[in-house]
């Protein structure tokens, strides 16, 4: 059971989570994760809270607070989402962004509407399929990650403003006001901020604008509790507040981006910026044990493969096998292998290639894949080939979830790819450039930085959106919002989101325990089950006896979730894997 609190009641954390909320086993696991990630839990963080009206769960307390204020004033979930997203661009620059892109899923219960807004970055018009290869056709290490050519045309500003225009009720100026204030007046940095700039020091200090932005005059990092001010970013945000899309994609900000590109052999032009538009798409829809699953369509692979894996696992009584038992993990890993094999072959931007989306989420197709799975023996990945779905021809992101009192829900995931993206701050504009071009296939058959194998469907092409794993997801029951969820984590976003859904539906866990529980991941290649600390050594031995290779690695994801109880009560679950996460209700 959840411990019940008055609205907005918070507690200080310091390497231990209250036993009122979590089981003793969960406390041990979270402390282990904290040690692995060198987190220090301290400061103002909300425990899982019950709310009678609305709920906000983000990866930074300050963003959560400003979104709650919008809801208090009568704004809706979309208003709060846009406000939170711009605030995260200030307070969490390593992953919150205006220089990247992402996906927003919106559910409006009263209108029986679920809509996907795709604001993924695009390749510049001058991009070519071989731009990350040398003359001999070999992939050039890091060209797609740490150069100006690594940046796709940013989509975040366009996507957020489109959401506000279509579904919001507050003005653009009100939505950006908190972010502008946080940038102009500054905020006290938490320990995670300091550690991030220390870890990324070599990358960031390579570029004068990045050095000036993220470090003090003497080159030292800001320490916990010190004030961090971003004057250039504040001016950029003011232009967006005043002029809308033209304040970013045209005028001074666009000039600064293009000048940055010209100085360093980048590709983004004024025409690329001016021509960028987000896309309104129909969500991927599947069912699992009587629940409706809505998630992102291509160019995200997340929605398709969450539904595909759930379709495979629906044929087994997972709940009776037990949470993170050897049998449950074995079957999950085997289903994951087959989905990621299909991902490597079929997935790309459906505006450019024919993606067999309906076939991949077809339950009969899942049945054929299920028949390939032995219940007591692992299938080596080299023997797992992409399937034949019907209809086929031929570790930095951030997620937040928000629900309002009118039944509107938002699941939003956006990114600049790796922590601090390319490491390059646009001089004079104060924000980091993404390195999302690495999510294209630099060369067919070659893995990207996450180890995901690339295919011709995801090759670099002008104006094309690169494939993503971001998976903002909304689960409904009988037409009502039930679970709003999503996570960062690169290739592990899909499996992280999947497991929270399964933990709630199959294992009947409360949403906080579902978020806290240890996670596993298999992505076909490399052929290993990646596990977090907290999986029993006996379970690992059983998995190895089945033929699996098991590798214990650092924590995966930072999922922010909201569960809507049968009586309409809202429960927010902030992931303790990210020390600044918070859930607040009103």
Coordinates of N, CA and C in Angstrom, one line a residue, residues 83-286:
X83 N 5.4 23.9 -20.0 CA 6.1 24.6 -19.0 C 7.2 23.8 -18.4
X84 N 6.9 22.5 -18.1 CA 7.9 21.7 -17.5 C 9.1 21.4 -18.5
X85 N 8.7 21.2 -19.8 CA 9.8 20.9 -20.8 C 10.7 22.0 -21.0
X86 N 10.2 23.3 -21.0 CA 11.1 24.4 -21.1 C 12.0 24.6 -19.9
X87 N 11.4 24.3 -18.7 CA 12.1 24.4 -17.4 C 13.2 23.4 -17.4
X88 N 13.0 22.2 -17.8 CA 14.0 21.2 -17.9 C 15.1 21.5 -18.8
X89 N 14.9 22.3 -19.8 CA 15.9 22.7 -20.7 C 16.9 23.6 -20.0
X90 N 16.5 24.3 -18.9 CA 17.3 25.1 -18.1 C 18.0 24.4 -17.0
X91 N 17.2 23.6 -16.3 CA 17.7 23.0 -15.0 C 18.4 21.6 -15.3
X92 N 18.2 21.0 -16.4 CA 18.8 19.7 -16.7 C 19.4 19.7 -18.1
X93 N 20.3 20.6 -18.4 CA 20.8 20.8 -19.8 C 21.5 19.5 -20.4
X94 N 21.9 18.6 -19.5 CA 22.5 17.4 -20.1 C 21.5 16.6 -20.9
X95 N 20.2 16.8 -20.7 CA 19.2 16.0 -21.4 C 17.9 16.7 -21.7
X96 N 17.5 17.6 -20.8 CA 16.4 18.5 -21.1 C 16.9 19.5 -22.2
X97 N 16.1 20.0 -23.1 CA 16.7 20.6 -24.2 C 15.8 21.5 -25.0
X98 N 16.4 22.5 -25.7 CA 15.7 23.1 -26.9 C 16.5 22.8 -28.1
X99 N 17.7 22.2 -28.0 CA 18.5 21.8 -29.1 C 18.4 20.4 -29.6
X100 N 17.3 19.7 -29.2 CA 17.1 18.3 -29.6 C 15.8 18.1 -30.1
X101 N 15.2 17.0 -29.7 CA 13.8 16.7 -30.2 C 13.2 15.5 -29.4
X102 N 12.0 15.2 -29.8 CA 11.4 14.1 -29.0 C 9.9 13.8 -29.5
X103 N 9.2 13.2 -28.6 CA 7.8 12.8 -28.9 C 6.9 13.1 -27.7
X104 N 5.7 13.5 -28.0 CA 4.7 13.8 -27.0 C 3.4 13.0 -27.3
X105 N 2.9 12.2 -26.3 CA 1.7 11.5 -26.4 C 0.7 12.2 -25.5
X106 N -0.5 12.5 -26.1 CA -1.5 13.2 -25.4 C -2.8 12.4 -25.4
X107 N -3.4 12.2 -24.2 CA -4.7 11.6 -24.1 C -5.7 12.6 -23.5
X108 N -6.8 12.7 -24.3 CA -7.9 13.6 -23.8 C -9.1 12.7 -23.6
X109 N -9.4 12.3 -22.4 CA -10.5 11.4 -22.1 C -11.8 11.9 -22.6
X110 N -12.1 13.1 -22.3 CA -13.4 13.7 -22.6 C -13.7 13.7 -24.1
X111 N -12.6 13.8 -24.9 CA -12.7 13.8 -26.4 C -12.5 12.5 -27.0
X112 N -12.1 11.5 -26.1 CA -11.8 10.1 -26.6 C -10.7 10.2 -27.7
X113 N -9.7 11.1 -27.4 CA -8.6 11.3 -28.3 C -7.3 10.9 -27.7
X114 N -6.5 10.2 -28.5 CA -5.1 10.0 -28.2 C -4.3 10.4 -29.4
X115 N -3.4 11.3 -29.2 CA -2.6 11.9 -30.3 C -1.1 11.9 -30.1
X116 N -0.4 11.7 -31.1 CA 1.1 11.7 -31.0 C 1.6 12.9 -31.7
X117 N 2.5 13.6 -31.1 CA 3.2 14.7 -31.7 C 4.7 14.3 -31.9
X118 N 5.1 14.2 -33.1 CA 6.5 13.8 -33.5 C 7.3 15.1 -33.7
X119 N 8.2 15.4 -32.8 CA 9.1 16.5 -33.0 C 10.5 16.0 -33.0
X120 N 10.7 14.9 -33.5 CA 12.1 14.3 -33.7 C 12.9 15.2 -34.6
X121 N 14.2 15.3 -34.4 CA 15.1 16.0 -35.3 C 15.1 15.4 -36.7
X122 N 15.5 16.2 -37.7 CA 15.6 15.8 -39.0 C 17.1 16.0 -39.5
X123 N 17.5 15.2 -40.5 CA 18.8 15.4 -41.1 C 18.7 16.6 -41.9
X124 N 19.8 17.4 -41.9 CA 19.9 18.6 -42.8 C 19.7 18.2 -44.3
X125 N 19.4 19.1 -45.1 CA 19.2 18.8 -46.5 C 20.5 18.4 -47.2
X126 N 21.6 18.8 -46.7 CA 22.9 18.5 -47.3 C 23.4 17.1 -46.8
X127 N 22.7 16.4 -46.0 CA 23.1 15.1 -45.4 C 23.2 14.1 -46.5
X128 N 24.1 13.1 -46.4 CA 24.2 12.0 -47.4 C 24.4 10.7 -46.7
X129 N 24.1 9.6 -47.3 CA 24.2 8.3 -46.7 C 25.6 7.9 -46.2
X130 N 26.6 8.5 -46.9 CA 28.0 8.1 -46.5 C 28.7 9.2 -45.8
X131 N 28.0 10.1 -45.2 CA 28.7 11.3 -44.6 C 29.5 10.9 -43.3
X132 N 29.3 9.8 -42.7 CA 30.0 9.3 -41.6 C 31.0 8.2 -41.9
X133 N 31.3 8.1 -43.2 CA 32.3 7.1 -43.7 C 33.5 7.8 -44.3
X134 N 34.7 7.1 -44.3 CA 35.8 7.7 -45.0 C 35.8 7.2 -46.5
X135 N 36.8 7.6 -47.2 CA 36.8 7.3 -48.7 C 36.7 5.8 -49.0
X136 N 37.2 5.0 -48.0 CA 37.2 3.6 -48.2 C 35.9 2.9 -47.8
X137 N 35.0 3.7 -47.3 CA 33.7 3.2 -46.8 C 33.7 2.7 -45.4
X138 N 34.7 3.0 -44.6 CA 34.7 2.7 -43.2 C 34.1 3.8 -42.3
X139 N 33.4 3.4 -41.3 CA 32.8 4.4 -40.4 C 33.9 5.1 -39.7
X140 N 33.8 6.4 -39.7 CA 34.8 7.3 -39.0 C 34.3 7.4 -37.5
X141 N 35.1 6.9 -36.6 CA 34.8 6.9 -35.2 C 34.5 8.3 -34.7
X142 N 33.3 8.5 -34.1 CA 32.9 9.7 -33.4 C 32.5 10.9 -34.3
X143 N 32.6 10.7 -35.6 CA 32.2 11.8 -36.5 C 30.7 12.1 -36.3
X144 N 29.9 11.0 -36.0 CA 28.5 11.2 -35.8 C 28.1 11.5 -34.4
X145 N 29.1 11.8 -33.5 CA 28.8 12.0 -32.1 C 29.3 13.4 -31.6
X146 N 30.6 13.7 -32.0 CA 31.2 14.9 -31.4 C 31.7 15.9 -32.4
X147 N 31.0 16.1 -33.4 CA 31.3 17.1 -34.4 C 30.0 17.9 -34.7
X148 N 30.1 19.0 -35.4 CA 28.9 19.7 -35.8 C 28.0 19.0 -36.8
X149 N 28.6 18.0 -37.5 CA 27.8 17.2 -38.4 C 26.9 16.3 -37.7
X150 N 27.2 16.1 -36.4 CA 26.4 15.1 -35.6 C 25.0 15.7 -35.3
X151 N 24.8 17.0 -35.5 CA 23.5 17.6 -35.1 C 22.4 17.5 -36.2
X152 N 21.3 17.0 -35.8 CA 20.1 17.1 -36.6 C 19.4 18.4 -36.4
X153 N 18.5 18.8 -37.3 CA 17.7 20.0 -37.1 C 16.8 19.9 -35.9
X154 N 17.0 20.8 -34.9 CA 16.2 20.6 -33.7 C 14.7 20.7 -33.9
X155 N 14.0 19.9 -33.1 CA 12.5 19.9 -33.2 C 11.8 20.3 -31.9
X156 N 12.5 20.4 -30.8 CA 11.8 20.6 -29.5 C 10.9 21.8 -29.5
X157 N 11.5 22.9 -29.8 CA 10.7 24.2 -29.8 C 9.5 24.1 -30.6
X158 N 9.6 23.6 -31.8 CA 8.4 23.5 -32.7 C 7.4 22.5 -32.1
X159 N 7.9 21.4 -31.6 CA 6.9 20.4 -31.0 C 6.2 20.9 -29.8
X160 N 6.9 21.6 -28.9 CA 6.2 22.1 -27.7 C 5.2 23.2 -28.1
X161 N 5.6 24.1 -29.0 CA 4.7 25.2 -29.4 C 3.5 24.6 -30.1
X162 N 3.7 23.6 -30.9 CA 2.6 22.9 -31.6 C 1.6 22.3 -30.6
X163 N 2.1 21.7 -29.5 CA 1.2 21.1 -28.5 C 0.4 22.2 -27.8
X164 N 1.1 23.3 -27.5 CA 0.4 24.4 -26.8 C -0.7 25.0 -27.7
X165 N -0.3 25.1 -29.0 CA -1.3 25.7 -29.9 C -2.5 24.8 -30.1
X166 N -2.3 23.5 -30.2 CA -3.4 22.6 -30.4 C -4.3 22.3 -29.2
X167 N -3.6 22.2 -28.0 CA -4.3 21.7 -26.9 C -4.2 22.5 -25.6
X168 N -3.4 23.5 -25.6 CA -3.1 24.3 -24.4 C -4.2 25.4 -24.2
X169 N -4.1 26.0 -23.0 CA -5.0 27.1 -22.7 C -4.3 28.4 -22.2
X170 N -3.0 28.3 -21.9 CA -2.2 29.4 -21.4 C -1.5 30.0 -22.6
X171 N -1.0 31.2 -22.4 CA -0.2 31.9 -23.4 C 1.2 31.3 -23.5
X172 N 1.9 31.6 -24.6 CA 3.2 31.1 -24.8 C 4.1 31.8 -23.8
X173 N 3.9 33.1 -23.5 CA 4.6 33.9 -22.5 C 4.6 33.3 -21.1
X174 N 3.4 32.8 -20.7 CA 3.2 32.2 -19.4 C 3.9 30.8 -19.4
X175 N 3.9 30.1 -20.4 CA 4.6 28.8 -20.5 C 6.1 28.9 -20.3
X176 N 6.6 29.9 -20.9 CA 8.1 30.1 -20.9 C 8.6 30.9 -19.7
X177 N 7.7 31.6 -19.0 CA 8.2 32.5 -17.9 C 9.0 31.8 -16.9
X178 N 8.6 30.6 -16.4 CA 9.5 30.0 -15.4 C 10.9 29.6 -15.9
X179 N 10.9 29.1 -17.1 CA 12.2 28.8 -17.7 C 13.1 30.0 -17.8
X180 N 12.5 31.1 -18.3 CA 13.3 32.4 -18.4 C 13.8 32.8 -17.1
X181 N 13.0 32.8 -16.1 CA 13.4 33.2 -14.7 C 14.5 32.3 -14.2
X182 N 14.4 31.0 -14.4 CA 15.4 30.1 -13.9 C 16.8 30.3 -14.6
X183 N 16.7 30.6 -15.9 CA 17.9 30.9 -16.7 C 18.5 32.2 -16.3
X184 N 17.7 33.2 -16.2 CA 18.2 34.6 -16.0 C 18.6 34.8 -14.5
X185 N 17.9 34.3 -13.6 CA 18.2 34.5 -12.2 C 19.0 33.4 -11.6
X186 N 19.0 32.2 -12.3 CA 19.8 31.1 -11.8 C 19.1 30.2 -10.8
X187 N 19.7 29.0 -10.6 CA 19.2 28.1 -9.6 C 20.4 27.4 -9.0
X188 N 20.1 26.9 -7.8 CA 21.2 26.2 -7.0 C 21.4 24.8 -7.6
X189 N 22.6 24.5 -8.0 CA 22.8 23.2 -8.6 C 22.8 22.1 -7.6
X190 N 22.2 20.9 -8.0 CA 22.3 19.7 -7.1 C 23.6 19.0 -7.4
X191 N 23.9 18.0 -6.5 CA 25.1 17.2 -6.7 C 25.2 16.5 -8.1
X192 N 24.0 16.1 -8.6 CA 24.1 15.4 -9.9 C 24.6 16.3 -11.0
X193 N 24.2 17.6 -10.9 CA 24.7 18.6 -11.9 C 26.2 18.7 -11.9
X194 N 26.7 18.8 -10.6 CA 28.2 18.9 -10.5 C 28.9 17.7 -11.0
X195 N 28.4 16.6 -10.7 CA 29.1 15.3 -11.1 C 29.0 15.2 -12.7
X196 N 27.9 15.6 -13.2 CA 27.7 15.6 -14.7 C 28.8 16.4 -15.4
X197 N 29.0 17.7 -14.9 CA 30.0 18.5 -15.6 C 31.4 18.1 -15.3
X198 N 31.6 17.4 -14.2 CA 32.9 16.8 -13.9 C 33.2 15.7 -14.9
X199 N 32.2 14.8 -15.0 CA 32.4 13.6 -15.9 C 32.6 14.0 -17.4
X200 N 31.9 15.1 -17.8 CA 31.9 15.5 -19.2 C 33.0 16.6 -19.5
X201 N 33.8 16.9 -18.5 CA 34.8 18.0 -18.6 C 35.6 18.0 -19.9
X202 N 36.2 16.8 -20.3 CA 37.0 16.8 -21.5 C 36.2 17.2 -22.7
X203 N 35.0 16.7 -22.8 CA 34.1 16.9 -24.0 C 33.7 18.4 -24.0
X204 N 33.2 18.9 -22.9 CA 32.7 20.3 -22.9 C 33.7 21.4 -23.0
X205 N 34.9 21.1 -22.4 CA 35.9 22.2 -22.4 C 36.6 22.3 -23.7
X206 N 36.3 21.4 -24.6 CA 36.9 21.4 -26.0 C 36.4 22.7 -26.7
X207 N 35.2 23.1 -26.4 CA 34.5 24.2 -27.1 C 34.4 25.4 -26.2
X208 N 34.9 26.6 -26.6 CA 34.9 27.8 -25.8 C 33.5 28.1 -25.3
X209 N 32.5 28.0 -26.1 CA 31.1 28.4 -25.6 C 30.6 27.5 -24.6
X210 N 31.0 26.2 -24.7 CA 30.6 25.2 -23.7 C 31.3 25.4 -22.4
X211 N 32.6 25.7 -22.5 CA 33.4 26.0 -21.3 C 32.8 27.2 -20.6
X212 N 32.5 28.3 -21.3 CA 32.0 29.5 -20.7 C 30.6 29.2 -20.1
X213 N 29.8 28.4 -20.7 CA 28.5 28.1 -20.2 C 28.4 27.3 -18.9
X214 N 29.2 26.2 -18.9 CA 29.1 25.2 -17.8 C 30.1 25.3 -16.7
X215 N 31.1 26.2 -16.8 CA 32.1 26.3 -15.8 C 32.3 27.7 -15.3
X216 N 32.9 27.9 -14.2 CA 33.1 29.2 -13.6 C 34.3 29.8 -14.4
X217 N 34.6 31.1 -14.1 CA 35.6 31.8 -14.8 C 37.0 31.2 -14.7
X218 N 37.2 30.5 -13.6 CA 38.5 29.8 -13.4 C 38.5 28.4 -14.0
X219 N 37.4 28.0 -14.6 CA 37.4 26.7 -15.3 C 36.9 25.6 -14.4
X220 N 36.6 25.9 -13.1 CA 36.1 24.8 -12.2 C 34.6 24.6 -12.3
X221 N 34.1 23.4 -12.0 CA 32.7 23.2 -12.1 C 31.9 23.9 -10.9
X222 N 30.7 24.2 -11.2 CA 29.8 24.7 -10.1 C 29.6 23.6 -9.1
X223 N 29.7 23.9 -7.8 CA 29.5 23.0 -6.7 C 28.1 23.0 -6.2
X224 N 27.7 21.9 -5.6 CA 26.3 21.8 -5.1 C 26.0 23.0 -4.2
X225 N 24.8 23.6 -4.5 CA 24.4 24.7 -3.7 C 24.7 26.1 -4.4
X226 N 25.7 26.1 -5.3 CA 26.1 27.3 -6.0 C 25.1 27.7 -7.0
X227 N 25.0 29.0 -7.3 CA 24.0 29.5 -8.3 C 24.6 29.4 -9.7
X228 N 23.7 28.8 -10.6 CA 24.1 28.7 -12.0 C 23.2 29.5 -12.8
X229 N 23.8 30.5 -13.5 CA 23.0 31.5 -14.3 C 23.3 31.3 -15.8
X230 N 22.3 31.4 -16.7 CA 22.5 31.2 -18.1 C 21.9 32.3 -18.9
X231 N 22.6 33.4 -19.0 CA 22.1 34.7 -19.6 C 21.8 34.5 -21.1
X232 N 22.7 33.8 -21.8 CA 22.4 33.6 -23.3 C 21.2 32.8 -23.5
X233 N 21.0 31.7 -22.7 CA 19.9 30.9 -22.8 C 18.6 31.7 -22.5
X234 N 18.7 32.5 -21.5 CA 17.5 33.3 -21.1 C 17.1 34.2 -22.3
X235 N 18.0 34.8 -23.0 CA 17.7 35.7 -24.1 C 17.1 34.8 -25.3
X236 N 17.6 33.6 -25.5 CA 17.0 32.7 -26.5 C 15.6 32.4 -26.2
X237 N 15.3 32.1 -24.9 CA 14.0 31.7 -24.5 C 13.0 32.9 -24.6
X238 N 13.5 34.1 -24.3 CA 12.7 35.3 -24.5 C 12.3 35.5 -25.9
X239 N 13.2 35.2 -26.8 CA 12.8 35.4 -28.3 C 11.7 34.4 -28.6
X240 N 11.8 33.2 -28.1 CA 10.7 32.2 -28.4 C 9.4 32.7 -27.7
X241 N 9.5 33.2 -26.5 CA 8.2 33.6 -25.8 C 7.6 34.8 -26.6
X242 N 8.4 35.6 -27.2 CA 7.8 36.8 -27.9 C 7.4 36.5 -29.3
X243 N 8.2 35.7 -30.0 CA 8.0 35.5 -31.5 C 7.5 34.1 -31.8
X244 N 7.5 33.2 -30.9 CA 7.1 31.8 -31.3 C 8.1 31.1 -32.0
X245 N 7.7 30.3 -33.0 CA 8.7 29.5 -33.8 C 9.7 30.4 -34.5
X246 N 9.2 31.6 -34.9 CA 10.2 32.5 -35.6 C 11.3 33.0 -34.7
X247 N 11.0 32.9 -33.4 CA 12.1 33.3 -32.4 C 13.2 32.3 -32.3
X248 N 13.0 31.1 -32.9 CA 14.1 30.1 -32.8 C 14.5 29.7 -34.2
X249 N 13.6 29.5 -35.1 CA 13.9 29.0 -36.4 C 14.2 30.1 -37.5
X250 N 14.1 31.3 -37.1 CA 14.4 32.4 -37.9 C 15.1 33.5 -37.0
X251 N 15.5 34.6 -37.6 CA 16.0 35.7 -36.8 C 17.4 35.4 -36.1
X252 N 17.6 36.0 -35.0 CA 18.9 36.0 -34.3 C 19.3 34.6 -33.9
X253 N 18.4 33.8 -33.3 CA 18.8 32.5 -32.9 C 19.2 31.6 -34.1
X254 N 18.4 31.7 -35.2 CA 18.8 30.9 -36.4 C 20.1 31.4 -36.9
X255 N 20.4 32.7 -36.9 CA 21.7 33.2 -37.3 C 22.8 32.6 -36.5
X256 N 22.6 32.6 -35.2 CA 23.6 32.0 -34.3 C 23.9 30.6 -34.6
X257 N 22.9 29.8 -34.8 CA 23.0 28.4 -35.1 C 23.8 28.2 -36.5
X258 N 23.4 28.9 -37.5 CA 24.0 28.8 -38.8 C 25.5 29.3 -38.8
X259 N 25.7 30.4 -38.0 CA 27.1 30.8 -37.9 C 28.0 29.8 -37.2
X260 N 27.4 29.1 -36.2 CA 28.1 28.0 -35.5 C 28.5 26.9 -36.5
X261 N 27.5 26.6 -37.3 CA 27.7 25.5 -38.3 C 28.8 25.9 -39.3
X262 N 28.8 27.1 -39.8 CA 29.7 27.6 -40.8 C 31.1 27.6 -40.3
X263 N 31.3 27.9 -39.0 CA 32.6 28.0 -38.4 C 33.3 26.6 -38.3
X264 N 32.4 25.6 -38.2 CA 33.0 24.2 -37.9 C 32.5 23.2 -38.9
X265 N 32.2 23.5 -40.1 CA 31.9 22.6 -41.2 C 30.6 21.8 -40.9
X266 N 29.7 22.4 -40.2 CA 28.4 21.8 -40.0 C 27.5 21.9 -41.2
X267 N 26.3 21.3 -41.1 CA 25.4 21.2 -42.3 C 24.1 22.1 -42.2
X268 N 23.7 22.4 -41.0 CA 22.4 23.0 -40.8 C 22.4 24.4 -41.4
X269 N 21.4 24.7 -42.2 CA 21.3 26.0 -42.9 C 20.0 26.7 -42.4
X270 N 19.9 28.0 -42.8 CA 18.7 28.8 -42.5 C 17.5 28.1 -43.1
X271 N 17.6 27.5 -44.3 CA 16.5 26.8 -45.0 C 16.1 25.6 -44.2
X272 N 17.0 24.8 -43.6 CA 16.7 23.7 -42.8 C 15.9 24.1 -41.6
X273 N 16.3 25.1 -41.0 CA 15.6 25.6 -39.8 C 14.2 26.1 -40.1
X274 N 14.1 26.9 -41.1 CA 12.8 27.5 -41.5 C 11.8 26.5 -42.0
X275 N 12.3 25.4 -42.6 CA 11.4 24.4 -43.1 C 11.0 23.3 -42.1
X276 N 11.6 23.3 -40.9 CA 11.2 22.3 -39.9 C 9.8 22.4 -39.5
X277 N 9.1 21.3 -39.4 CA 7.7 21.2 -38.9 C 7.6 19.9 -38.1
X278 N 6.9 19.9 -37.0 CA 6.6 18.7 -36.3 C 5.5 18.0 -37.1
X279 N 5.3 16.7 -36.8 CA 4.2 15.9 -37.4 C 3.2 15.4 -36.4
X280 N 2.0 15.5 -36.8 CA 0.9 14.9 -35.9 C 0.6 13.5 -36.4
X281 N 0.8 12.5 -35.6 CA 0.7 11.1 -36.0 C -0.3 10.3 -35.2
X282 N -0.8 9.2 -35.8 CA -1.7 8.3 -35.1 C -0.8 7.4 -34.2
X283 N -1.1 7.3 -32.9 CA -0.3 6.4 -32.1 C -0.4 4.9 -32.5
X284 N 0.7 4.2 -32.1 CA 0.6 2.7 -32.2 C -0.4 2.3 -31.1
X285 N -1.2 1.3 -31.4 CA -2.2 0.8 -30.5 C -2.2 -0.7 -30.4
X286 N -2.1 -1.2 -29.3 CA -2.2 -2.7 -29.1 C -3.0 -3.0 -27.8

